[in-house]
CSV table of C-alpha atoms in Angstrom, one decimal:
chain,number,residue,atom,x,y,z
U,1,UNK,CA,71.4,13.5,20.5
U,2,UNK,CA,68.0,13.0,22.2
U,3,UNK,CA,67.2,16.7,21.7
U,4,UNK,CA,67.8,16.4,18.0
U,5,UNK,CA,65.5,13.3,17.8
U,6,UNK,CA,62.7,15.2,19.7
U,7,UNK,CA,63.0,18.1,17.2
U,8,UNK,CA,62.7,15.7,14.3
U,9,UNK,CA,59.6,14.1,15.9
U,10,UNK,CA,57.9,17.5,16.3
U,11,UNK,CA,58.6,18.3,12.8
U,12,UNK,CA,57.2,15.0,11.7
U,13,UNK,CA,54.2,15.6,13.8
U,14,UNK,CA,53.6,18.9,12.2
U,15,UNK,CA,53.9,17.5,8.7
U,16,UNK,CA,50.2,16.2,8.7
U,17,UNK,CA,48.9,19.5,10.0
U,18,UNK,CA,50.8,21.3,7.3
U,19,UNK,CA,49.4,18.9,4.7
U,20,UNK,CA,45.8,19.4,5.9
U,21,UNK,CA,46.3,23.2,5.7
U,22,UNK,CA,47.6,22.7,2.2
U,23,UNK,CA,44.6,20.6,1.1
U,24,UNK,CA,42.2,23.2,2.5
U,25,UNK,CA,44.1,25.9,0.6
U,26,UNK,CA,44.0,23.9,-2.6
U,27,UNK,CA,40.3,23.3,-2.1
U,28,UNK,CA,39.5,27.0,-1.6
U,29,UNK,CA,41.2,27.9,-4.9
U,30,UNK,CA,39.5,25.2,-7.0
U,31,UNK,CA,36.0,24.9,-5.5
U,32,UNK,CA,32.9,26.4,-7.0
U,33,UNK,CA,31.8,27.7,-3.6
U,34,UNK,CA,32.0,31.4,-4.5
U,35,UNK,CA,34.2,33.7,-2.3
U,36,UNK,CA,35.9,30.9,-0.3
U,37,UNK,CA,39.2,31.4,-2.2
U,38,UNK,CA,39.3,35.1,-1.3
U,39,UNK,CA,38.6,34.4,2.4
U,40,UNK,CA,41.4,31.7,2.7
U,41,UNK,CA,43.9,33.1,0.2
U,42,UNK,CA,47.0,34.4,2.2
U,43,UNK,CA,48.0,36.8,-0.5
U,44,UNK,CA,44.7,38.7,-0.2
U,45,UNK,CA,44.7,41.6,2.1
U,46,UNK,CA,43.2,41.1,5.6
U,47,UNK,CA,40.3,43.6,5.1
U,48,UNK,CA,39.3,41.8,1.9
U,49,UNK,CA,39.5,38.4,3.6
U,50,UNK,CA,37.3,39.7,6.5
U,51,UNK,CA,34.7,41.0,4.0
U,52,UNK,CA,34.5,37.8,2.1
U,53,UNK,CA,34.3,35.8,5.3
U,54,UNK,CA,31.4,38.0,6.4
U,55,UNK,CA,29.7,37.6,3.0
U,56,UNK,CA,30.0,33.7,3.1
U,57,UNK,CA,28.6,33.5,6.6
U,58,UNK,CA,25.7,35.8,5.7
U,59,UNK,CA,25.0,33.7,2.6
U,60,UNK,CA,25.1,30.5,4.6
U,61,UNK,CA,22.7,32.0,7.2
U,62,UNK,CA,20.3,33.1,4.5
U,63,UNK,CA,20.4,29.7,2.9
U,64,UNK,CA,19.6,27.9,6.3
U,65,UNK,CA,16.8,30.3,6.9
U,66,UNK,CA,15.1,29.9,3.5
U,67,UNK,CA,15.6,26.1,3.7
U,68,UNK,CA,14.1,25.9,7.2
U,69,UNK,CA,11.0,27.6,5.9
U,70,UNK,CA,10.8,25.4,2.9
U,71,UNK,CA,11.1,22.3,5.1
U,72,UNK,CA,8.3,23.5,7.3
U,73,UNK,CA,6.1,24.1,4.3
U,74,UNK,CA,6.8,20.6,2.9
U,75,UNK,CA,6.0,19.2,6.4
U,76,UNK,CA,2.6,20.7,6.2
U,77,UNK,CA,1.7,18.3,3.4
U,78,UNK,CA,0.5,20.7,0.8
U,79,UNK,CA,-1.6,19.2,-2.1
U,80,UNK,CA,-2.5,19.9,-5.6
U,81,UNK,CA,-6.0,19.4,-7.1
U,82,UNK,CA,-6.2,17.8,-10.6
U,83,UNK,CA,-9.4,18.2,-12.6
U,84,UNK,CA,-9.7,15.5,-15.3
U,85,UNK,CA,-12.6,15.0,-17.7
U,86,UNK,CA,-12.9,11.5,-19.2
U,87,UNK,CA,-15.4,10.3,-21.7
U,88,UNK,CA,-16.9,6.8,-21.2
U,89,UNK,CA,-18.6,4.2,-23.4
U,90,UNK,CA,-21.2,3.7,-20.7
U,91,UNK,CA,-22.1,5.1,-17.2
U,92,UNK,CA,-24.0,3.6,-14.3
U,93,UNK,CA,-27.3,5.3,-13.9
U,94,UNK,CA,-28.1,6.9,-10.5
U,95,UNK,CA,-30.7,5.7,-8.2
U,96,UNK,CA,-33.9,7.9,-8.3
U,97,UNK,CA,-36.1,8.4,-5.2
U,98,UNK,CA,-39.4,10.2,-5.3
U,99,UNK,CA,-41.2,11.1,-2.2
U,100,UNK,CA,-44.4,12.9,-1.1
U,101,UNK,CA,-45.8,13.5,2.4
U,102,UNK,CA,-48.0,10.8,3.9
U,103,UNK,CA,-51.7,11.9,3.1
U,104,UNK,CA,-53.4,13.6,6.0
U,105,UNK,CA,-56.9,12.4,4.8
U,106,UNK,CA,-58.9,9.9,6.8
U,107,UNK,CA,-58.4,6.3,5.9
U,108,UNK,CA,-61.5,4.1,5.7
U,109,UNK,CA,-59.6,1.1,6.7
U,110,UNK,CA,-58.4,2.7,9.9
U,111,UNK,CA,-60.6,3.1,13.0
U,112,UNK,CA,-62.1,6.6,13.6
U,113,UNK,CA,-60.0,6.8,16.7
U,114,UNK,CA,-56.8,6.0,14.9
U,115,UNK,CA,-57.7,8.7,12.3
U,116,UNK,CA,-58.2,11.1,15.0
U,117,UNK,CA,-54.8,10.4,16.5
U,118,UNK,CA,-53.1,10.7,13.1
U,119,UNK,CA,-54.8,14.0,12.4
U,120,UNK,CA,-53.9,15.5,15.7
U,121,UNK,CA,-50.3,14.2,15.6
U,122,UNK,CA,-49.9,15.9,12.3
U,123,UNK,CA,-50.9,19.3,13.7
U,124,UNK,CA,-49.2,18.6,17.0
U,125,UNK,CA,-52.3,19.2,19.0
U,126,UNK,CA,-51.4,18.7,22.7
U,127,UNK,CA,-54.9,19.6,23.9
U,128,UNK,CA,-56.5,16.7,22.1
U,129,UNK,CA,-54.2,14.1,23.8
U,130,UNK,CA,-54.3,15.7,27.2
U,131,UNK,CA,-58.1,15.7,27.2
U,132,UNK,CA,-58.4,12.0,26.4
U,133,UNK,CA,-59.5,9.6,29.0
U,134,UNK,CA,-56.7,7.5,30.6
U,135,UNK,CA,-58.0,4.2,28.9
U,136,UNK,CA,-58.1,5.8,25.5
U,137,UNK,CA,-54.6,7.4,25.8
U,138,UNK,CA,-53.2,4.0,27.1
U,139,UNK,CA,-54.3,2.2,24.0
U,140,UNK,CA,-52.7,4.5,21.5
U,141,UNK,CA,-49.9,2.8,19.6
U,142,UNK,CA,-48.3,5.4,17.4
U,143,UNK,CA,-45.9,3.1,15.8
U,144,UNK,CA,-48.6,0.6,14.7
U,145,UNK,CA,-50.8,3.5,13.5
U,146,UNK,CA,-48.2,5.0,11.3
U,147,UNK,CA,-47.2,1.6,10.1
U,148,UNK,CA,-50.8,0.9,9.0
U,149,UNK,CA,-50.9,4.2,7.2
U,150,UNK,CA,-47.8,3.5,5.4
U,151,UNK,CA,-49.1,0.1,4.3
U,152,UNK,CA,-52.4,1.6,3.1
U,153,UNK,CA,-50.7,4.4,1.1
U,154,UNK,CA,-51.5,4.1,-2.6
U,155,UNK,CA,-48.5,3.9,-5.0
U,156,UNK,CA,-48.2,7.0,-7.1
U,157,UNK,CA,-45.4,5.9,-9.6
U,158,UNK,CA,-47.6,4.4,-12.3
U,159,UNK,CA,-45.2,4.1,-15.3
U,160,UNK,CA,-41.5,3.5,-15.6
U,161,UNK,CA,-39.5,3.2,-18.7
U,162,UNK,CA,-35.7,3.0,-19.1
U,163,UNK,CA,-34.1,3.1,-22.5
U,164,UNK,CA,-37.4,1.8,-24.0
U,165,UNK,CA,-37.7,-1.0,-21.5
U,166,UNK,CA,-40.4,-1.3,-18.9
U,167,UNK,CA,-38.9,-0.9,-15.5
U,168,UNK,CA,-42.0,-0.8,-13.3
U,169,UNK,CA,-41.1,-4.2,-11.6
U,170,UNK,CA,-38.0,-2.5,-10.2
U,171,UNK,CA,-39.9,0.1,-8.2
U,172,UNK,CA,-39.5,-0.1,-4.4
U,173,UNK,CA,-41.7,1.6,-1.9
U,174,UNK,CA,-40.3,2.8,1.4
U,175,UNK,CA,-40.8,5.2,4.3
U,176,UNK,CA,-38.4,8.1,4.7
U,177,UNK,CA,-39.3,10.1,7.8
U,178,UNK,CA,-42.9,11.0,7.4
U,179,UNK,CA,-42.9,10.8,3.6
U,180,UNK,CA,-44.0,7.9,1.4
U,181,UNK,CA,-41.2,7.2,-1.2
U,182,UNK,CA,-40.8,5.1,-4.3
U,183,UNK,CA,-37.4,4.3,-5.7
U,184,UNK,CA,-36.1,3.2,-9.1
U,185,UNK,CA,-32.8,1.6,-9.8
U,186,UNK,CA,-32.2,0.8,-6.2
U,187,UNK,CA,-29.9,-2.3,-5.7
U,188,UNK,CA,-30.2,-2.5,-2.0
U,189,UNK,CA,-31.0,-6.0,-0.6
U,190,UNK,CA,-34.4,-6.8,0.9
U,191,UNK,CA,-35.0,-4.9,4.0
U,192,UNK,CA,-38.5,-5.3,5.5
U,193,UNK,CA,-37.9,-2.3,7.8
U,194,UNK,CA,-37.2,-0.2,4.8
U,195,UNK,CA,-39.7,-1.4,2.2
U,196,UNK,CA,-43.2,-2.8,2.4
U,197,UNK,CA,-43.1,-5.1,-0.7
U,198,UNK,CA,-43.3,-8.9,-0.1
U,199,UNK,CA,-41.6,-9.8,-3.3
U,200,UNK,CA,-38.5,-7.5,-2.7
U,201,UNK,CA,-36.0,-10.3,-2.4
U,202,UNK,CA,-36.7,-11.5,-6.0
U,203,UNK,CA,-36.7,-8.0,-7.3
U,204,UNK,CA,-33.4,-7.1,-5.6
U,205,UNK,CA,-31.8,-10.2,-7.0
U,206,UNK,CA,-32.8,-9.2,-10.5
U,207,UNK,CA,-31.9,-5.6,-10.1
U,208,UNK,CA,-28.3,-5.0,-11.1
U,209,UNK,CA,-28.5,-1.3,-11.8
U,210,UNK,CA,-29.3,0.5,-15.0
U,211,UNK,CA,-26.6,1.3,-17.5
U,212,UNK,CA,-26.6,4.3,-19.9
U,213,UNK,CA,-24.8,3.6,-23.2
U,214,UNK,CA,-25.8,6.8,-24.9
U,215,UNK,CA,-26.7,10.4,-23.7
U,216,UNK,CA,-30.0,12.1,-24.1
U,217,UNK,CA,-33.7,11.6,-23.2
U,218,UNK,CA,-34.3,8.5,-25.4
U,219,UNK,CA,-31.7,6.5,-23.5
U,220,UNK,CA,-32.7,7.8,-20.1
U,221,UNK,CA,-35.4,7.1,-17.4
U,222,UNK,CA,-39.1,8.3,-17.9
U,223,UNK,CA,-41.5,8.3,-15.0
U,224,UNK,CA,-45.2,9.0,-14.8
U,225,UNK,CA,-46.5,10.0,-11.3
U,226,UNK,CA,-50.4,10.2,-10.4
U,227,UNK,CA,-51.0,12.1,-7.3
U,228,UNK,CA,-54.1,12.4,-5.2
U,229,UNK,CA,-56.2,15.5,-5.0
U,230,UNK,CA,-54.8,16.8,-1.8
U,231,UNK,CA,-51.1,16.3,-2.9
U,232,UNK,CA,-49.2,19.4,-3.6
U,233,UNK,CA,-46.2,17.9,-5.4
U,234,UNK,CA,-43.4,15.5,-4.9
U,235,UNK,CA,-39.6,15.7,-4.1
U,236,UNK,CA,-36.9,14.0,-6.0
U,237,UNK,CA,-33.3,13.1,-5.4
U,238,UNK,CA,-30.7,11.3,-7.4
U,239,UNK,CA,-28.3,9.1,-5.4
U,240,UNK,CA,-26.0,6.2,-5.7
U,241,UNK,CA,-27.9,3.0,-6.3
U,242,UNK,CA,-26.8,1.3,-3.1
U,243,UNK,CA,-27.6,4.3,-0.9
U,244,UNK,CA,-30.6,4.2,1.4
U,245,UNK,CA,-32.7,7.4,1.6
U,246,UNK,CA,-34.3,7.7,5.0
U,247,UNK,CA,-34.9,11.5,5.5
U,248,UNK,CA,-36.3,14.0,3.1
U,249,UNK,CA,-34.4,17.3,3.2
U,250,UNK,CA,-33.5,20.3,1.2
U,251,UNK,CA,-31.3,18.4,-1.2
U,252,UNK,CA,-34.5,17.1,-3.0
U,253,UNK,CA,-35.8,18.8,-6.1
U,254,UNK,CA,-39.4,20.1,-5.8
U,255,UNK,CA,-41.8,19.0,-8.6
U,256,UNK,CA,-45.3,20.4,-9.0
U,257,UNK,CA,-48.4,18.6,-10.4
U,258,UNK,CA,-49.4,19.1,-14.0
U,259,UNK,CA,-45.9,19.5,-15.2
U,260,UNK,CA,-43.4,17.7,-17.5
U,261,UNK,CA,-39.9,17.8,-16.1
U,262,UNK,CA,-36.6,17.3,-17.9
U,263,UNK,CA,-33.6,16.6,-15.6
U,264,UNK,CA,-30.1,16.6,-17.2
U,265,UNK,CA,-27.4,14.9,-15.2
U,266,UNK,CA,-23.7,15.5,-15.0
U,267,UNK,CA,-21.5,13.1,-13.0
U,268,UNK,CA,-18.7,14.4,-10.8
U,269,UNK,CA,-16.3,12.2,-8.9
U,270,UNK,CA,-14.3,13.6,-6.0
U,271,UNK,CA,-11.3,11.8,-4.6
U,272,UNK,CA,-9.3,13.3,-1.6
U,273,UNK,CA,-6.2,12.3,0.1
U,274,UNK,CA,-6.6,10.4,3.4
U,275,UNK,CA,-4.9,11.2,6.7
U,276,UNK,CA,-2.4,12.8,7.4
U,277,UNK,CA,-3.5,15.0,4.6
U,278,UNK,CA,-6.4,17.5,5.1
U,279,UNK,CA,-9.1,17.2,2.6
U,280,UNK,CA,-11.6,19.9,3.7
U,281,UNK,CA,-9.9,22.8,5.5
U,282,UNK,CA,-8.6,21.3,8.8
U,283,UNK,CA,-10.8,18.1,8.5
U,284,UNK,CA,-9.5,14.8,7.4
U,285,UNK,CA,-11.4,12.3,5.2
U,286,UNK,CA,-12.0,8.6,5.8
U,287,UNK,CA,-11.4,5.8,3.3
U,288,UNK,CA,-14.9,4.2,3.0
U,289,UNK,CA,-14.1,1.6,0.4
U,290,UNK,CA,-13.2,-2.0,1.0
U,291,UNK,CA,-14.1,-3.5,4.4
U,292,UNK,CA,-15.1,-0.2,6.0
U,293,UNK,CA,-18.4,-0.4,7.9
U,294,UNK,CA,-19.9,2.5,10.0
U,295,UNK,CA,-21.9,1.4,13.0
U,296,UNK,CA,-24.8,3.5,11.9
U,297,UNK,CA,-24.8,2.0,8.4
U,298,UNK,CA,-24.2,-1.8,8.5
U,299,UNK,CA,-25.6,-2.3,5.0
U,300,UNK,CA,-25.5,-0.3,1.8
U,301,UNK,CA,-23.0,2.4,0.8
U,302,UNK,CA,-21.6,4.8,3.2
U,303,UNK,CA,-22.2,8.4,2.4
U,304,UNK,CA,-22.1,11.5,4.6
U,305,UNK,CA,-25.8,12.1,4.0
U,306,UNK,CA,-26.8,8.6,4.9
U,307,UNK,CA,-24.7,8.7,8.1
U,308,UNK,CA,-26.3,12.0,9.1
U,309,UNK,CA,-29.8,10.8,8.5
U,310,UNK,CA,-29.0,7.6,10.5
U,311,UNK,CA,-27.5,9.8,13.2
U,312,UNK,CA,-30.6,11.8,13.6
U,313,UNK,CA,-32.8,8.6,14.0
U,314,UNK,CA,-30.3,7.1,16.4
U,315,UNK,CA,-30.2,10.4,18.2
U,316,UNK,CA,-34.0,10.3,18.6
U,317,UNK,CA,-33.7,6.8,20.2
U,318,UNK,CA,-31.1,8.0,22.7
U,319,UNK,CA,-32.5,11.4,23.4
U,320,UNK,CA,-36.3,10.6,23.5
U,321,UNK,CA,-35.9,7.1,24.8
U,322,UNK,CA,-38.3,5.7,22.2
U,323,UNK,CA,-38.9,5.2,18.5
U,324,UNK,CA,-40.2,8.2,16.4
U,325,UNK,CA,-42.8,7.8,13.8
U,326,UNK,CA,-40.6,8.0,10.7
U,327,UNK,CA,-37.9,5.4,11.8
U,328,UNK,CA,-37.8,1.8,10.9
U,329,UNK,CA,-38.2,-1.3,13.0
U,330,UNK,CA,-41.7,-1.0,14.3
U,331,UNK,CA,-42.1,-4.4,15.9
U,332,UNK,CA,-38.8,-4.4,17.7
U,333,UNK,CA,-38.7,-1.1,19.4
U,334,UNK,CA,-41.1,1.0,21.6
U,335,UNK,CA,-42.8,3.8,19.7
U,336,UNK,CA,-43.1,7.2,21.3
U,337,UNK,CA,-46.5,8.0,22.9
U,338,UNK,CA,-48.1,11.1,21.4
U,339,UNK,CA,-47.1,13.7,23.9
U,340,UNK,CA,-43.5,12.5,24.0
U,341,UNK,CA,-43.5,12.3,20.3
U,342,UNK,CA,-44.7,16.0,20.0
U,343,UNK,CA,-42.4,17.4,22.7
U,344,UNK,CA,-39.3,15.4,22.1
U,345,UNK,CA,-39.4,15.7,18.3
U,346,UNK,CA,-38.9,19.5,18.4
U,347,UNK,CA,-36.2,19.4,21.1
U,348,UNK,CA,-34.4,16.6,19.4
U,349,UNK,CA,-34.3,18.4,16.0
U,350,UNK,CA,-32.9,21.5,17.7
U,351,UNK,CA,-30.2,19.5,19.4
U,352,UNK,CA,-29.4,17.7,16.1
U,353,UNK,CA,-29.0,21.0,14.2
U,354,UNK,CA,-26.7,22.3,16.9
U,355,UNK,CA,-24.7,19.1,16.9
U,356,UNK,CA,-25.3,18.5,20.6
U,357,UNK,CA,-27.0,15.1,20.5
U,358,UNK,CA,-25.6,12.8,23.1
U,359,UNK,CA,-24.9,10.0,20.5
U,360,UNK,CA,-21.3,8.6,20.4
U,361,UNK,CA,-21.9,7.0,17.1
U,362,UNK,CA,-22.7,10.2,15.4
U,363,UNK,CA,-19.2,10.8,14.3
U,364,UNK,CA,-19.8,10.9,10.6
U,365,UNK,CA,-16.4,11.2,8.7
U,366,UNK,CA,-16.2,12.8,5.3
U,367,UNK,CA,-15.6,10.1,2.7
U,368,UNK,CA,-12.4,10.3,0.7
U,369,UNK,CA,-14.3,9.2,-2.5
U,370,UNK,CA,-17.8,10.1,-3.5
U,371,UNK,CA,-20.1,10.6,-6.5
U,372,UNK,CA,-22.1,13.8,-7.0
U,373,UNK,CA,-24.9,14.2,-9.5
U,374,UNK,CA,-25.3,17.8,-10.6
U,375,UNK,CA,-28.7,18.3,-12.2
U,376,UNK,CA,-30.3,20.9,-14.5
U,377,UNK,CA,-34.1,21.1,-14.2
U,378,UNK,CA,-36.5,22.6,-16.8
U,379,UNK,CA,-40.3,22.2,-16.5
U,380,UNK,CA,-43.4,23.0,-18.6
U,381,UNK,CA,-47.1,22.3,-18.3
U,382,UNK,CA,-48.4,18.9,-19.7
U,383,UNK,CA,-50.4,19.3,-22.8
U,384,UNK,CA,-53.4,21.7,-22.8
U,385,UNK,CA,-54.1,23.7,-19.7
U,386,UNK,CA,-57.7,22.8,-20.0
U,387,UNK,CA,-56.9,19.0,-19.7
U,388,UNK,CA,-58.3,18.3,-16.3
U,389,UNK,CA,-57.6,14.6,-16.5
U,390,UNK,CA,-53.9,15.3,-16.1
U,391,UNK,CA,-53.9,18.0,-13.5
U,392,UNK,CA,-52.4,15.7,-10.9
U,393,UNK,CA,-49.9,14.1,-13.3
U,394,UNK,CA,-46.2,14.6,-13.2
U,395,UNK,CA,-43.9,13.5,-16.1
U,396,UNK,CA,-40.2,13.2,-15.4
U,397,UNK,CA,-37.5,12.6,-17.9
U,398,UNK,CA,-33.9,11.9,-16.4
U,399,UNK,CA,-30.8,11.5,-18.7
U,400,UNK,CA,-27.1,12.1,-18.9
U,401,UNK,CA,-26.2,15.2,-20.8
U,402,UNK,CA,-22.8,13.6,-21.8
U,403,UNK,CA,-21.3,10.2,-21.1
U,404,UNK,CA,-18.4,11.8,-19.1
U,405,UNK,CA,-17.0,11.9,-15.7
U,406,UNK,CA,-15.4,15.1,-14.3
U,407,UNK,CA,-12.9,13.9,-11.7
U,408,UNK,CA,-11.5,16.1,-9.0
U,409,UNK,CA,-8.4,14.4,-7.4
U,410,UNK,CA,-6.1,15.6,-4.8
U,411,UNK,CA,-2.4,14.6,-5.1
U,412,UNK,CA,0.5,15.4,-2.9
U,413,UNK,CA,2.3,18.6,-3.9
U,414,UNK,CA,5.6,17.1,-2.7
U,415,UNK,CA,6.4,13.5,-2.1
U,416,UNK,CA,9.6,12.1,-0.8
U,417,UNK,CA,10.5,11.0,-4.3
U,418,UNK,CA,9.7,14.4,-5.6
U,419,UNK,CA,12.0,16.2,-3.1
U,420,UNK,CA,14.8,13.7,-3.6
U,421,UNK,CA,14.6,13.9,-7.4
U,422,UNK,CA,14.5,17.7,-7.5
U,423,UNK,CA,17.5,18.0,-5.1
U,424,UNK,CA,19.5,15.6,-7.3
U,425,UNK,CA,18.6,17.3,-10.5
U,426,UNK,CA,19.5,20.7,-9.2
U,427,UNK,CA,22.6,19.6,-7.5
U,428,UNK,CA,23.8,17.8,-10.6
U,429,UNK,CA,23.3,20.8,-12.9
U,430,UNK,CA,24.4,23.3,-10.4
U,431,UNK,CA,21.6,25.5,-11.8
U,432,UNK,CA,20.1,28.5,-9.8
U,433,UNK,CA,16.4,29.0,-9.4
U,434,UNK,CA,16.0,31.4,-12.3
U,435,UNK,CA,17.6,28.9,-14.7
U,436,UNK,CA,15.3,26.2,-13.5
U,437,UNK,CA,12.2,28.2,-14.0
U,438,UNK,CA,13.2,29.0,-17.6
U,439,UNK,CA,13.9,25.3,-18.3
U,440,UNK,CA,10.9,23.5,-16.8
U,441,UNK,CA,9.9,21.6,-19.9
U,442,UNK,CA,13.2,19.7,-20.2
U,443,UNK,CA,13.2,19.0,-16.5
U,444,UNK,CA,9.6,17.7,-16.8
U,445,UNK,CA,10.8,15.3,-19.5
U,446,UNK,CA,13.7,14.2,-17.4
U,447,UNK,CA,11.5,13.2,-14.5
U,448,UNK,CA,9.5,10.1,-15.4
U,449,UNK,CA,6.2,9.1,-14.0
U,450,UNK,CA,3.0,10.8,-12.4
U,451,UNK,CA,5.0,13.0,-10.2
U,452,UNK,CA,6.7,14.9,-13.0
U,453,UNK,CA,4.3,17.7,-12.5
U,454,UNK,CA,5.0,17.8,-8.8
U,455,UNK,CA,8.7,17.9,-9.5
U,456,UNK,CA,8.3,21.0,-11.6
U,457,UNK,CA,6.4,22.6,-8.9
U,458,UNK,CA,9.1,21.8,-6.4
U,459,UNK,CA,11.8,23.0,-8.8
U,460,UNK,CA,10.1,26.3,-9.6
U,461,UNK,CA,9.8,27.1,-5.9
U,462,UNK,CA,12.6,27.8,-3.4
U,463,UNK,CA,14.1,24.4,-2.8
U,464,UNK,CA,17.1,22.9,-1.2
U,465,UNK,CA,19.1,22.4,-4.3
U,466,UNK,CA,18.0,25.7,-5.9
U,467,UNK,CA,19.0,27.6,-2.8
U,468,UNK,CA,22.4,25.9,-2.7
U,469,UNK,CA,23.0,27.0,-6.2
U,470,UNK,CA,21.6,30.5,-5.7
U,471,UNK,CA,23.3,31.4,-2.4
U,472,UNK,CA,26.5,29.3,-2.4
U,473,UNK,CA,27.0,28.3,-6.0
U,474,UNK,CA,27.1,24.7,-4.9
U,475,UNK,CA,26.6,21.6,-7.0
U,476,UNK,CA,26.9,17.9,-6.5
U,477,UNK,CA,30.5,18.1,-7.6
U,478,UNK,CA,31.2,20.7,-4.8
U,479,UNK,CA,29.7,18.4,-2.3
U,480,UNK,CA,31.9,15.6,-3.6
U,481,UNK,CA,35.0,17.8,-3.3
U,482,UNK,CA,34.0,18.8,0.2
U,483,UNK,CA,33.5,15.2,1.3
U,484,UNK,CA,36.9,14.3,-0.3
U,485,UNK,CA,38.6,17.1,1.7
U,486,UNK,CA,37.0,15.9,4.9
U,487,UNK,CA,38.2,12.3,4.3
U,488,UNK,CA,41.7,13.4,3.5
U,489,UNK,CA,41.9,15.6,6.6
U,490,UNK,CA,40.6,12.9,8.8
U,491,UNK,CA,43.1,10.4,7.3
U,492,UNK,CA,46.0,12.9,7.7
U,493,UNK,CA,44.9,13.5,11.4
U,494,UNK,CA,44.8,9.8,12.2
U,495,UNK,CA,48.3,9.3,10.6
U,496,UNK,CA,49.5,12.1,12.9
U,497,UNK,CA,48.2,10.3,16.0
U,498,UNK,CA,49.8,7.1,14.8
U,499,UNK,CA,53.2,8.9,14.4
U,500,UNK,CA,53.0,10.4,17.8
U,501,UNK,CA,52.3,7.1,19.3
U,502,UNK,CA,55.2,5.3,17.5
U,503,UNK,CA,57.8,8.2,18.1
U,504,UNK,CA,61.0,7.4,20.0
U,505,UNK,CA,60.9,8.0,23.7
U,506,UNK,CA,63.6,10.2,25.4
U,507,UNK,CA,65.2,7.7,27.9
U,508,UNK,CA,67.4,10.5,29.3
U,509,UNK,CA,64.4,12.4,30.7
């Protein structure tokens, strides 16, 4: 009797297993996973079942290989670059800085000895300084001499007109390296180390920046410069109004005397993605808006150019151990003596160009957002060539060609939402890659928001959903069926364990 009961128990225990096999067989006949029914169907010959099993395994391996490569690609954070042209009702006018070298002529208000020092510093004459008596050499104060020369320099910007309004009272004078500069439309606060004007505070408070409401010369900025006889021209640069220009470099436009110059301006705006994205090759950019302050630029707008200029000045202080002639802060820092100035300047410039200055603050990150003023320059002589009264004059007309901004903006090629949305769409439709490429427009309309374009890019490339449809013929319904099969099998297996636990025990054993 006990033997019969044990046999019944075994048959009852095998029932869930048979049910699970039946569910798997049912799933294999109805699923959209291609080839599974041939691999599991008992009525199919063994060679054919082996063949289909091999094909399914190979397709699954290919699917996993392609998806692994796609995941690696997405993990590299690829980006797209959008170029957008927008027309505006008005544009903020750029700051304009014009510089010329400090005059090498003798100054009647300076002592003869100070004029000799200046002349020999300009030509870097070591012999002159080494031949001086000790008492004369000791009384040389290069910082004070250069400061005096800067204060005695005559202003050369004689006339300023912006949109038919006089703007001469907005002109600021400053020292940029060994050049005398005058700036228009600069909204920097008063900085005595940067400007020599005593009424600068009032000027800065009144200066809120120029606004262009129409393009063309009539609505632009016109300047008249009058140079001295020994001057060979000026250098001009356009910059953001709150940027401080401290060094004259190759970015400046060269303008010659006895010329009328027309400068057309186009405004470009660049916006790059911050870390962890890479904005410039392998380099990452720094968000410089908001509360960001770089140690080298405590005031004014941070730009890469301003940081590099400040880095060179700071590097001179660290490398030379004294203040060079073109830097600011005359009263607070020790100026370099002539020989140190001549020797150290050349070595410091070489180290700066080789990026080997020992200055920890000289880490100048690339800004994620910046404005770029592209210029077009055309020049012609002023009036009649025989007009000797204007041979040292320079006329400058600066204006916007169009009131438009060309914006270059980086956006993520794939975001989490893009990947999830693309997978859901492809799984839901059960479409293959080829079908998706042919139906991009409907899918674009189906995906709302800014990332619609990125969705299409993801759909048109080998993606998770696309590869599932291409290699396995799977859709979201297939995944649901597979999940249901797993749940049913687990439920049947648990019921089997429960029945084994509750089965009668053979007491005759």
